Amino acid sequence: LTTPFLTTLSLASTKALTRNVRKLDIYLQNFGRKVRRKYILNQQRHVLQKLQQLKKWRPLTPKQKKIQEQREKKRKELAEEKERRRLEREREKEMRRYELEAEKIAREKAREEARLKKEEEKRIKEEEKKQKEMEKEAEKRRKLEEEERE
């Protein structure tokens, strides 16, 4: 106890401090004992319960065995059914995805065909226009030739 803080304390206060520390130490020791005692008691209780269970245990009767086997069989069947359903759902999801993909491709194809058709119609219309213009020009020429003849 050579820190400057403790050297300034009076002797009485240091005694009080040490007394308090000692009390605290005793309290903690007692608390630790209580906790340990409780833990040990709990462990003992657990062991005793296990022993009693083992004393009570008897081999299963044929009827009980049958019931247990049925339960296990049912559990297995349920697990298999669940797995089968899960696989079915996955397959359906896969199919839906492929169908959507196919529809998308079909729509794209239809769109492309429609575009090509429009372009074709446009081209035909332009050709008809040119044809009409050429016919008009030919008609004009004929008229001019007829006028010149007259």
Coordinates of C-alpha atoms in Angstrom, one line a residue:
L1 CA 0.0 0.0 0.0
T2 CA 2.5 2.6 -1.1
T3 CA 0.4 4.4 -3.7
P4 CA 0.1 8.2 -3.0
F5 CA -3.7 7.8 -2.7
L6 CA -3.5 5.2 0.0
T7 CA -0.7 7.1 2.0
T8 CA -3.0 10.1 2.4
L9 CA -5.8 7.9 3.9
S10 CA -6.0 7.8 7.7
L11 CA -5.2 4.6 9.5
A12 CA -8.9 4.2 10.5
S13 CA -10.1 4.4 7.0
T14 CA -7.6 1.8 5.8
K15 CA -8.8 -0.5 8.6
A16 CA -12.4 0.0 7.5
L17 CA -11.4 -0.7 3.9
T18 CA -9.7 -3.9 4.8
R19 CA -12.7 -5.0 7.0
N20 CA -15.0 -4.3 4.0
V21 CA -12.8 -6.3 1.7
R22 CA -12.7 -9.2 4.1
K23 CA -16.5 -9.1 4.4
L24 CA -16.8 -9.1 0.7
D25 CA -14.4 -12.0 0.4
I26 CA -16.4 -14.1 2.9
Y27 CA -19.6 -13.3 1.1
L28 CA -18.2 -14.4 -2.2
Q29 CA -16.9 -17.6 -0.7
N30 CA -20.3 -18.4 0.8
F31 CA -22.0 -17.6 -2.5
G32 CA -19.6 -19.9 -4.4
R33 CA -20.4 -22.7 -1.9
K34 CA -24.1 -22.2 -2.3
V35 CA -23.8 -22.3 -6.1
R36 CA -21.6 -25.4 -6.0
R37 CA -24.0 -27.1 -3.6
K38 CA -26.9 -26.4 -5.9
Y39 CA -25.1 -27.7 -8.9
I40 CA -24.1 -30.9 -7.1
L41 CA -27.6 -31.5 -5.9
N42 CA -29.0 -31.0 -9.4
Q43 CA -26.4 -33.5 -10.8
Q44 CA -27.4 -36.0 -8.1
R45 CA -31.1 -35.5 -8.9
H46 CA -30.4 -36.1 -12.6
V47 CA -28.5 -39.3 -11.9
L48 CA -31.2 -40.6 -9.5
Q49 CA -33.8 -39.9 -12.1
K50 CA -31.8 -41.8 -14.7
L51 CA -31.4 -44.8 -12.3
Q52 CA -35.2 -44.8 -11.6
Q53 CA -35.9 -44.8 -15.3
L54 CA -33.5 -47.7 -15.8
K55 CA -35.2 -49.6 -12.9
K56 CA -38.6 -49.1 -14.5
W57 CA -37.5 -50.2 -17.9
R58 CA -38.7 -53.5 -19.2
P59 CA -38.2 -55.1 -22.6
L60 CA -41.1 -54.2 -25.0
T61 CA -44.0 -56.7 -25.3
P62 CA -44.7 -58.0 -28.8
K63 CA -47.8 -55.7 -29.0
Q64 CA -45.7 -52.7 -28.1
K65 CA -43.0 -53.8 -30.6
K66 CA -45.6 -54.0 -33.3
I67 CA -47.0 -50.6 -32.5
Q68 CA -43.4 -49.1 -32.5
E69 CA -42.7 -50.7 -35.9
Q70 CA -45.9 -49.4 -37.3
R71 CA -45.1 -45.9 -36.1
E72 CA -41.6 -46.1 -37.7
K73 CA -43.1 -47.4 -40.9
K74 CA -45.6 -44.6 -41.0
R75 CA -42.8 -42.0 -40.3
K76 CA -40.7 -43.4 -43.1
E77 CA -43.7 -43.3 -45.5
L78 CA -44.4 -39.7 -44.6
A79 CA -40.8 -38.8 -45.2
E80 CA -40.8 -40.5 -48.6
E81 CA -44.1 -38.8 -49.5
K82 CA -42.7 -35.4 -48.5
E83 CA -39.6 -36.0 -50.6
R84 CA -41.7 -37.2 -53.6
R85 CA -43.8 -34.0 -53.3
R86 CA -40.7 -31.9 -53.2
L87 CA -39.3 -33.5 -56.3
E88 CA -42.7 -33.1 -58.0
R89 CA -42.8 -29.4 -57.2
E90 CA -39.2 -29.0 -58.5
R91 CA -40.1 -30.8 -61.7
E92 CA -43.2 -28.6 -62.2
K93 CA -41.1 -25.5 -61.6
E94 CA -38.7 -26.7 -64.2
M95 CA -41.5 -27.4 -66.7
R96 CA -43.0 -24.0 -66.1
R97 CA -39.7 -22.3 -66.7
Y98 CA -39.2 -24.2 -70.0
E99 CA -42.8 -23.3 -71.0
L100 CA -42.2 -19.7 -70.3
E101 CA -39.0 -19.8 -72.3
A102 CA -40.8 -21.4 -75.2
E103 CA -43.6 -18.8 -75.1
K104 CA -41.0 -16.1 -75.0
I105 CA -39.2 -17.5 -78.1
A106 CA -42.6 -18.0 -79.9
R107 CA -43.5 -14.3 -79.2
E108 CA -40.1 -13.2 -80.4
K109 CA -40.6 -15.2 -83.6
A110 CA -44.1 -13.9 -84.2
R111 CA -42.8 -10.3 -83.7
E112 CA -40.0 -10.9 -86.2
E113 CA -42.4 -12.4 -88.7
A114 CA -44.8 -9.5 -88.3
R115 CA -42.0 -7.1 -88.9
L116 CA -40.9 -8.9 -92.0
K117 CA -44.5 -9.0 -93.3
K118 CA -44.8 -5.3 -92.8
E119 CA -41.6 -4.6 -94.6
E120 CA -42.8 -6.9 -97.5
E121 CA -46.1 -5.0 -97.7
K122 CA -44.3 -1.7 -97.7
R123 CA -42.0 -2.8 -100.5
I124 CA -45.0 -4.1 -102.5
K125 CA -46.8 -0.8 -102.0
E126 CA -43.8 1.2 -103.1
E127 CA -43.5 -1.0 -106.2
E128 CA -47.1 -0.4 -107.0
K129 CA -46.6 3.3 -106.6
K130 CA -43.7 3.2 -109.0
Q131 CA -45.7 1.1 -111.4
K132 CA -48.6 3.7 -111.3
E133 CA -46.2 6.6 -111.8
M134 CA -44.6 4.8 -114.8
E135 CA -48.0 4.2 -116.2
K136 CA -49.0 7.8 -115.7
E137 CA -45.8 8.9 -117.4
A138 CA -46.4 6.5 -120.3
E139 CA -49.9 7.9 -120.6
K140 CA -48.6 11.4 -120.6
R141 CA -46.0 10.5 -123.3
R142 CA -48.7 8.8 -125.4
K143 CA -50.9 11.9 -125.1
L144 CA -48.0 14.1 -126.1
E145 CA -47.2 11.9 -129.1
E146 CA -50.9 11.9 -130.1
E147 CA -51.0 15.7 -129.8
E148 CA -47.8 16.0 -131.9
R149 CA -49.3 13.8 -134.6
E150 CA -52.3 15.9 -134.8

